[in-house]
Coordinates of C-alpha atoms and ligand atoms in Angstrom, one line a residue:
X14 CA 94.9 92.0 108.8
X15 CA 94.8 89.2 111.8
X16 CA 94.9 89.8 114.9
X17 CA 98.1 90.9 117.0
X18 CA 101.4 88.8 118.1
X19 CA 100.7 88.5 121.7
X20 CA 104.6 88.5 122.7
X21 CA 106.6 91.4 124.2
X22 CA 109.9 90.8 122.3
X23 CA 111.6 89.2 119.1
X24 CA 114.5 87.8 120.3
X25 CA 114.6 85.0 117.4
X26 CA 112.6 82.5 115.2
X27 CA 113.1 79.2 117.4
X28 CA 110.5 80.1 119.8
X29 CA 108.0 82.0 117.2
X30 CA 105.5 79.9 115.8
X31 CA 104.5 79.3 111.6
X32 CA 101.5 81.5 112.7
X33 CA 103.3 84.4 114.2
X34 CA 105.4 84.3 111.3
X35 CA 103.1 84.3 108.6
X36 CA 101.4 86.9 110.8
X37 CA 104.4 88.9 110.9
X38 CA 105.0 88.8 107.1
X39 CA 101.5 89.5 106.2
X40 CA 101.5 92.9 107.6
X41 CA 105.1 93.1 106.2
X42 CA 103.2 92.7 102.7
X43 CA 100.7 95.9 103.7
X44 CA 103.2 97.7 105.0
X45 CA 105.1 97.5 101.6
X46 CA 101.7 99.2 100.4
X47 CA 102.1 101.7 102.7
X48 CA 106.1 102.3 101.2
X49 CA 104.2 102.7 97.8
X50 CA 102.1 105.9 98.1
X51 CA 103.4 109.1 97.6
X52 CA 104.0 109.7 101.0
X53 CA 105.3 107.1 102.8
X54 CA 104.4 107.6 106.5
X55 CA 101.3 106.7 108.6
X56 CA 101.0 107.8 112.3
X57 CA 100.8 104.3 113.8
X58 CA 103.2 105.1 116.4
X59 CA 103.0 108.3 116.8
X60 CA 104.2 109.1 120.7
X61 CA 105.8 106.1 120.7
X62 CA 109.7 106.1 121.3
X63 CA 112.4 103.5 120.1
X64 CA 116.2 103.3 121.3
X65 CA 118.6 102.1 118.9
X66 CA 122.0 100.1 120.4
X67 CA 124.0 98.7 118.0
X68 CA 127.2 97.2 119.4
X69 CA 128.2 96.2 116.3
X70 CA 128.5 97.8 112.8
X71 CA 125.4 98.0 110.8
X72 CA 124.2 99.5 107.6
X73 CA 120.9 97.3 106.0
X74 CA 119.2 96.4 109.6
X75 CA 120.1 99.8 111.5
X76 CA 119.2 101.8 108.4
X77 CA 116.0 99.9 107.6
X78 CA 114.9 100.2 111.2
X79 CA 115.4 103.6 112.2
X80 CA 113.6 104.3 108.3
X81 CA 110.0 101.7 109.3
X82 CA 110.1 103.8 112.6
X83 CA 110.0 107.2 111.3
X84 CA 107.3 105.6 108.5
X85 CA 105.6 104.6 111.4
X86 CA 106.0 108.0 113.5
X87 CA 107.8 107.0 116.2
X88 CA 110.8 108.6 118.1
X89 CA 114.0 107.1 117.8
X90 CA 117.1 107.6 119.8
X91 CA 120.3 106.3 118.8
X92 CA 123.0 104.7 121.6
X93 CA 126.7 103.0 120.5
X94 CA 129.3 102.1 122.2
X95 CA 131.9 104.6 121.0
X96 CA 129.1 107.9 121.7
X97 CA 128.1 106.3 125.1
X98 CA 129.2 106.0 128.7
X99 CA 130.0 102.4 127.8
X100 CA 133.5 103.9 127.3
X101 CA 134.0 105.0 130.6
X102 CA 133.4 101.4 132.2
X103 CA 129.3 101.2 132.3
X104 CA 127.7 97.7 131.4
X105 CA 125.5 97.1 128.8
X106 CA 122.9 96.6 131.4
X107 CA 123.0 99.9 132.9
X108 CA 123.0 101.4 130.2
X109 CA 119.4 100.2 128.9
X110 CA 118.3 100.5 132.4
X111 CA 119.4 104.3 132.5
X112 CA 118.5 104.7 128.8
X113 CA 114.7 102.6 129.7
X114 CA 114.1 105.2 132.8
X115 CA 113.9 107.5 130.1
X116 CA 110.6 106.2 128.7
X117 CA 111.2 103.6 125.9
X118 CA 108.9 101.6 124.1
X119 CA 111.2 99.1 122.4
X120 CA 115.3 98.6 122.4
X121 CA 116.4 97.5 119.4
X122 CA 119.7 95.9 120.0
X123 CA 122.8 94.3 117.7
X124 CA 125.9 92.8 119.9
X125 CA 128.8 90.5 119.4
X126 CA 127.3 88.5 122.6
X127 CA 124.9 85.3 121.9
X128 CA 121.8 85.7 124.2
X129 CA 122.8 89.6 125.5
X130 CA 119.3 91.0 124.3
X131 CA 117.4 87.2 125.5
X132 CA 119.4 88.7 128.6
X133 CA 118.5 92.4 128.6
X134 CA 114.7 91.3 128.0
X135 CA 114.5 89.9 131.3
X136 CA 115.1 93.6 132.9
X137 CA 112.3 95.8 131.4
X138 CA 109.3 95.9 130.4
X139 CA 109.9 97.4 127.0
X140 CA 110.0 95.5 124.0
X141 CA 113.6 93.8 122.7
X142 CA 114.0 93.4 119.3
X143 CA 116.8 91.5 118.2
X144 CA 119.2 92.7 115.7
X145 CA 121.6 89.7 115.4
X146 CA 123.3 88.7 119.1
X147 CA 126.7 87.4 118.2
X148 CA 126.6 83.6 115.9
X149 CA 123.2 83.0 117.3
X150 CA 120.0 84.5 115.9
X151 CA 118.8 87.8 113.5
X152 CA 115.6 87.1 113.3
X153 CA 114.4 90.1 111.2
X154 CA 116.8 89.2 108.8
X155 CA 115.3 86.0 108.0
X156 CA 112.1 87.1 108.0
X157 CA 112.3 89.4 105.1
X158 CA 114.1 86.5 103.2
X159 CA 111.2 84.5 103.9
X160 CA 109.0 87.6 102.5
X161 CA 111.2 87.8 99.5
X162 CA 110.8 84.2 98.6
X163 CA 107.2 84.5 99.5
X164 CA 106.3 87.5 97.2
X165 CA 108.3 85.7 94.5
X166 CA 106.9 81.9 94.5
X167 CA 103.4 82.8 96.6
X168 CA 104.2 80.5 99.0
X169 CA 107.7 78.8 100.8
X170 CA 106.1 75.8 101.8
X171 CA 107.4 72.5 99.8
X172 CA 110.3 74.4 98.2
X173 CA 114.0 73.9 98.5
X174 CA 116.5 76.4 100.2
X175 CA 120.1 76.3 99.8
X176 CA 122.2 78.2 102.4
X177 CA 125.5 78.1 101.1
X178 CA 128.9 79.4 103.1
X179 CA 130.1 80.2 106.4
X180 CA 126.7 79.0 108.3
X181 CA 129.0 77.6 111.7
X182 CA 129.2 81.4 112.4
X183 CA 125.8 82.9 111.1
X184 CA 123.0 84.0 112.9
X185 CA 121.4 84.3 109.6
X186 CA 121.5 80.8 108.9
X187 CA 120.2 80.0 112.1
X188 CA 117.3 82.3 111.9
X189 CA 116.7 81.7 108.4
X190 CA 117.0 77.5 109.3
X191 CA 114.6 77.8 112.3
X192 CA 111.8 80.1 110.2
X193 CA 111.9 78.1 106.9
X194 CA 111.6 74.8 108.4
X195 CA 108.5 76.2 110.6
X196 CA 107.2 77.4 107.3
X197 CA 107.3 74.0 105.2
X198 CA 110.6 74.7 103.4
X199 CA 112.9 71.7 102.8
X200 CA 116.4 73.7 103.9
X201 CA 119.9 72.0 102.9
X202 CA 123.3 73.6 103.9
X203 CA 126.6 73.5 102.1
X204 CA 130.4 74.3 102.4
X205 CA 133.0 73.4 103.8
X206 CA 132.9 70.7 106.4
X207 CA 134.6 72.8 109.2
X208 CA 132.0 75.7 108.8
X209 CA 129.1 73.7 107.7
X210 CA 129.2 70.5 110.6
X211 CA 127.2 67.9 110.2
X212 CA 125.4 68.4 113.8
X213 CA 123.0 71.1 111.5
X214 CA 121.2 68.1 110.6
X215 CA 119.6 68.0 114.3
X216 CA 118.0 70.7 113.4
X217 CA 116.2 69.4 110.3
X218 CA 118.1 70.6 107.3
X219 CA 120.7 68.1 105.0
X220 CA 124.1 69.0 104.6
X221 CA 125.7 68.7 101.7
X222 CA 129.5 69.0 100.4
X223 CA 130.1 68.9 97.2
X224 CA 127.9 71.7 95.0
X225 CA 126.1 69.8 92.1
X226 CA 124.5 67.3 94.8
X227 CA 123.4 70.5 97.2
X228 CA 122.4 72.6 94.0
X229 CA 120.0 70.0 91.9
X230 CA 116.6 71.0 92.3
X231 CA 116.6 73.8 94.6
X232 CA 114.4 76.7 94.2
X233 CA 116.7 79.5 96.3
X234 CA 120.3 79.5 96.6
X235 CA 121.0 82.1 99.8
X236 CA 125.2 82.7 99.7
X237 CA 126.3 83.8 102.7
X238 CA 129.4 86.3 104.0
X239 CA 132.6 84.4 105.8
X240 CA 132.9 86.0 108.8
X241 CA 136.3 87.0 108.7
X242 CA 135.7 88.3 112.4
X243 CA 134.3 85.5 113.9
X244 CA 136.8 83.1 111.9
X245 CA 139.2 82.4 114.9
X246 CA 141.3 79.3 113.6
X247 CA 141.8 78.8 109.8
X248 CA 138.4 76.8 108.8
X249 CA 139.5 76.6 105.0
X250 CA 142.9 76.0 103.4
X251 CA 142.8 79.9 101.0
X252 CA 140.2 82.1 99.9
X253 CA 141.4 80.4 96.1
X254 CA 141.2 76.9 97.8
X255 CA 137.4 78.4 99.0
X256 CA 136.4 80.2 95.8
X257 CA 137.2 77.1 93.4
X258 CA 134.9 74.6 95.7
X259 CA 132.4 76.8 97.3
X260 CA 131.6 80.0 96.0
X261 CA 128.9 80.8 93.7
X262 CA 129.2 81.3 90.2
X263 CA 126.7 82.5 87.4
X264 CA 127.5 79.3 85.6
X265 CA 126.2 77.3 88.9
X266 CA 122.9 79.9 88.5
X267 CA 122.3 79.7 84.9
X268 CA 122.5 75.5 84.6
X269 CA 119.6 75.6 87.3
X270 CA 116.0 76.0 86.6
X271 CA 114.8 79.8 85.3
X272 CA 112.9 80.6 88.2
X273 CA 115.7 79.8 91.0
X274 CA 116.2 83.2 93.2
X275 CA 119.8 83.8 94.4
X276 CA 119.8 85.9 97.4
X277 CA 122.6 87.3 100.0
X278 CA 121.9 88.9 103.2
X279 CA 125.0 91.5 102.7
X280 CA 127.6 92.3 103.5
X281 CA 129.1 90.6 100.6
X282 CA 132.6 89.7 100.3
X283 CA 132.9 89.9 96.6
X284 CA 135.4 87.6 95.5
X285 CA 135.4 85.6 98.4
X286 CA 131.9 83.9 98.5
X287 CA 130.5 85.9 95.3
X288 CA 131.9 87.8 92.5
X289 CA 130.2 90.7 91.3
X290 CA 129.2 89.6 88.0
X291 CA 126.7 87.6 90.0
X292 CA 124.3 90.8 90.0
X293 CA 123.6 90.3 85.9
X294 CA 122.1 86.9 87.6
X295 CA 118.7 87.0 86.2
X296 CA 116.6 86.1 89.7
X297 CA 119.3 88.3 91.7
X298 CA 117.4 89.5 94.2
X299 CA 119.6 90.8 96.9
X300 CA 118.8 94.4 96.8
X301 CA 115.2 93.8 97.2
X302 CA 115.6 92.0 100.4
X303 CA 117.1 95.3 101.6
X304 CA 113.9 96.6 100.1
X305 CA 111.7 94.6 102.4
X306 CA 113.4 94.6 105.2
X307 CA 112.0 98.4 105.8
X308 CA 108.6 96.6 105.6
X309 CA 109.2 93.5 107.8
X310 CA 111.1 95.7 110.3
X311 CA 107.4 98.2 110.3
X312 CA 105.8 95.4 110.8
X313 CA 107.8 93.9 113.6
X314 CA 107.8 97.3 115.4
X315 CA 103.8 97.6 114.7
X316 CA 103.1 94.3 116.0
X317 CA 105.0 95.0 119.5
X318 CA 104.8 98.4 120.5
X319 CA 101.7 99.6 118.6
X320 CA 98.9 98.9 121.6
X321 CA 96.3 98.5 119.3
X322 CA 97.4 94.9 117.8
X323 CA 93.9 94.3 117.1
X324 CA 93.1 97.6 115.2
X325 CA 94.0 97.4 111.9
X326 CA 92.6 100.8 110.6
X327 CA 96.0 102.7 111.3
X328 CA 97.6 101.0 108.4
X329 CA 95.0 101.2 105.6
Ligands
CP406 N1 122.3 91.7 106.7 C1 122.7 92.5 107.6 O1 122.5 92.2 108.8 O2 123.4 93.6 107.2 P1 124.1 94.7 108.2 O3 125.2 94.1 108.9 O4 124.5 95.8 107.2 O5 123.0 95.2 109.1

């Protein structure tokens, strides 16, 4: 293994560089190793302790988290907003302060707000990892796509990603736009015009609207949910009107080449942006992204809070 990531938290992939990240997902390879023996646990953080706030409703990235810390023998504590004193009027802020006096290693932290953990990071010295922060970044999440597509084509460098649905309001796309670029991927959007603006193209990726032109050639197709609870104006006519142009079909799969991967962060909205005959997809690979995102979330958590970044004889 390389040597450590010398940063204190992961708030997102637009400040992390290609080498952090193919740092990050190298471990995240070993660490899948780890998830293969017969027992499944090393004691690389042993004594170490890790708060969980999700703000938000979870089940692949709180589930996958608390699971790579007890693999990695840490502590874990648990904090939501309908358990905590957050009901009775305490800010967020408090309550990682109160939560941090404690003794915490690293707050792992999911919230509706854009920038609240970039925020929280600023008040402790813990670690902040974060787990999606409103329609701006979740980093984690795009790092194990980028794993999946890298333990399926050996590399992501020089192939073509399409990120296909509601990416106006996804911290997905974002994180997934900012990491694959960095790694060498040629990323093109699609959907509608209202959820899919043209201003993405500052960032480096092509937009496309119409779904032969964004589908010919790629290598991935990643669908993604509409975010019915970020949706505050009507950004599409129906979910019909949005199903016949934009969703995507196993006859948009099967005309592409044999090897493309089709891949979904979850939740899906079945019938919405996918139907479910879209799982007898041959390269359907959606549950094993929630595979390795127990492994890329080990190795995050490994990388920031272990203390011994350059020792890599806890792992083997
Ligand atoms: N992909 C993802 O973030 O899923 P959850 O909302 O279930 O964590």
């Amino acid at each position: 293994m390389q040597k450590g990531l010398r940063r204190k938290d992961l708030l997102g992939l637009k400040d992390i560089t290609k080498e952090e990240i193919e740092l990050l997902l190298e471990t995240a390879f070993s660490m899948k190793e780890v998830l293969k023996r017969p027992i499944k646990k090393i004691p690389t953080l042993r004594g170490k302790t890790i708060c969980f706030m999700f703000f938000e409703p979870s089940t692949r990235t709180r589930s996958s988290f608390e699971l790579a810390a007890k693999r990695l023998s840490a502590d874990t504590i648990n904090v939501s907003s309908s358990q905590s004193a957050l009901l009775k009027g305490e800010t967020v802020l408090d309550t990682l302060l109160n939560v941090d006096a404690m003794g915490i290693d690293a707050f792992v932290i999911r919230h509706a707000s854009s920038g609240l953990p970039h925020f929280l990071s600023r008040h402790t010295n813990a670690s902040i990892i974060n787990a999606g922060d409103g329609m701006h970044e979740h980093p984690t999440q795009a790092l194990l796509d980028m794993m999946t597509i890298k333990e399926k084509f050996g590399k992501i460098e020089g192939l073509n990603v399409l990120i296909a649905g509601d990416v106006r309001h996804s911290r997905v796309a974002r994180s997934n736009i900012y990491g694959l670029l960095k790694m060498g991927a040629h990323v093109r959007l699609f959907g509608p015009p209202p959820l899919v603006p043209r201003e993405f193209e500052k960032l480096g990726a092509r937009v496309f609207y119409d779904k032969n032109k964004a589908l010919d050639g790629v290598d991935v197709v990643m669908g993604l949910r509409i975010q019915k609870e970020r949706l505050k104006e009507s950004f599409f006519p129906s979910i019909r009107e949005y199903r016949k142009f934009f969703a995507i079909t196993p006859d948009d799969i099967e005309k592409l080449s044999d090897n493309v991967l089709l891949m979904h962060p979850g939740p899906v909205n079945w019938g919405v942006e996918m139907d479910y005959d879209i799982m007898k997809v041959k390269n359907n690979v959606i549950l094993e992204q929630v595979t390795n995102g127990v492994a890329v979330r080990m190795s995050v958590l490994y990388h920031l809070i272990s203390g011994e970044r350059d020792n890599e004889e806890d792992i083997n």
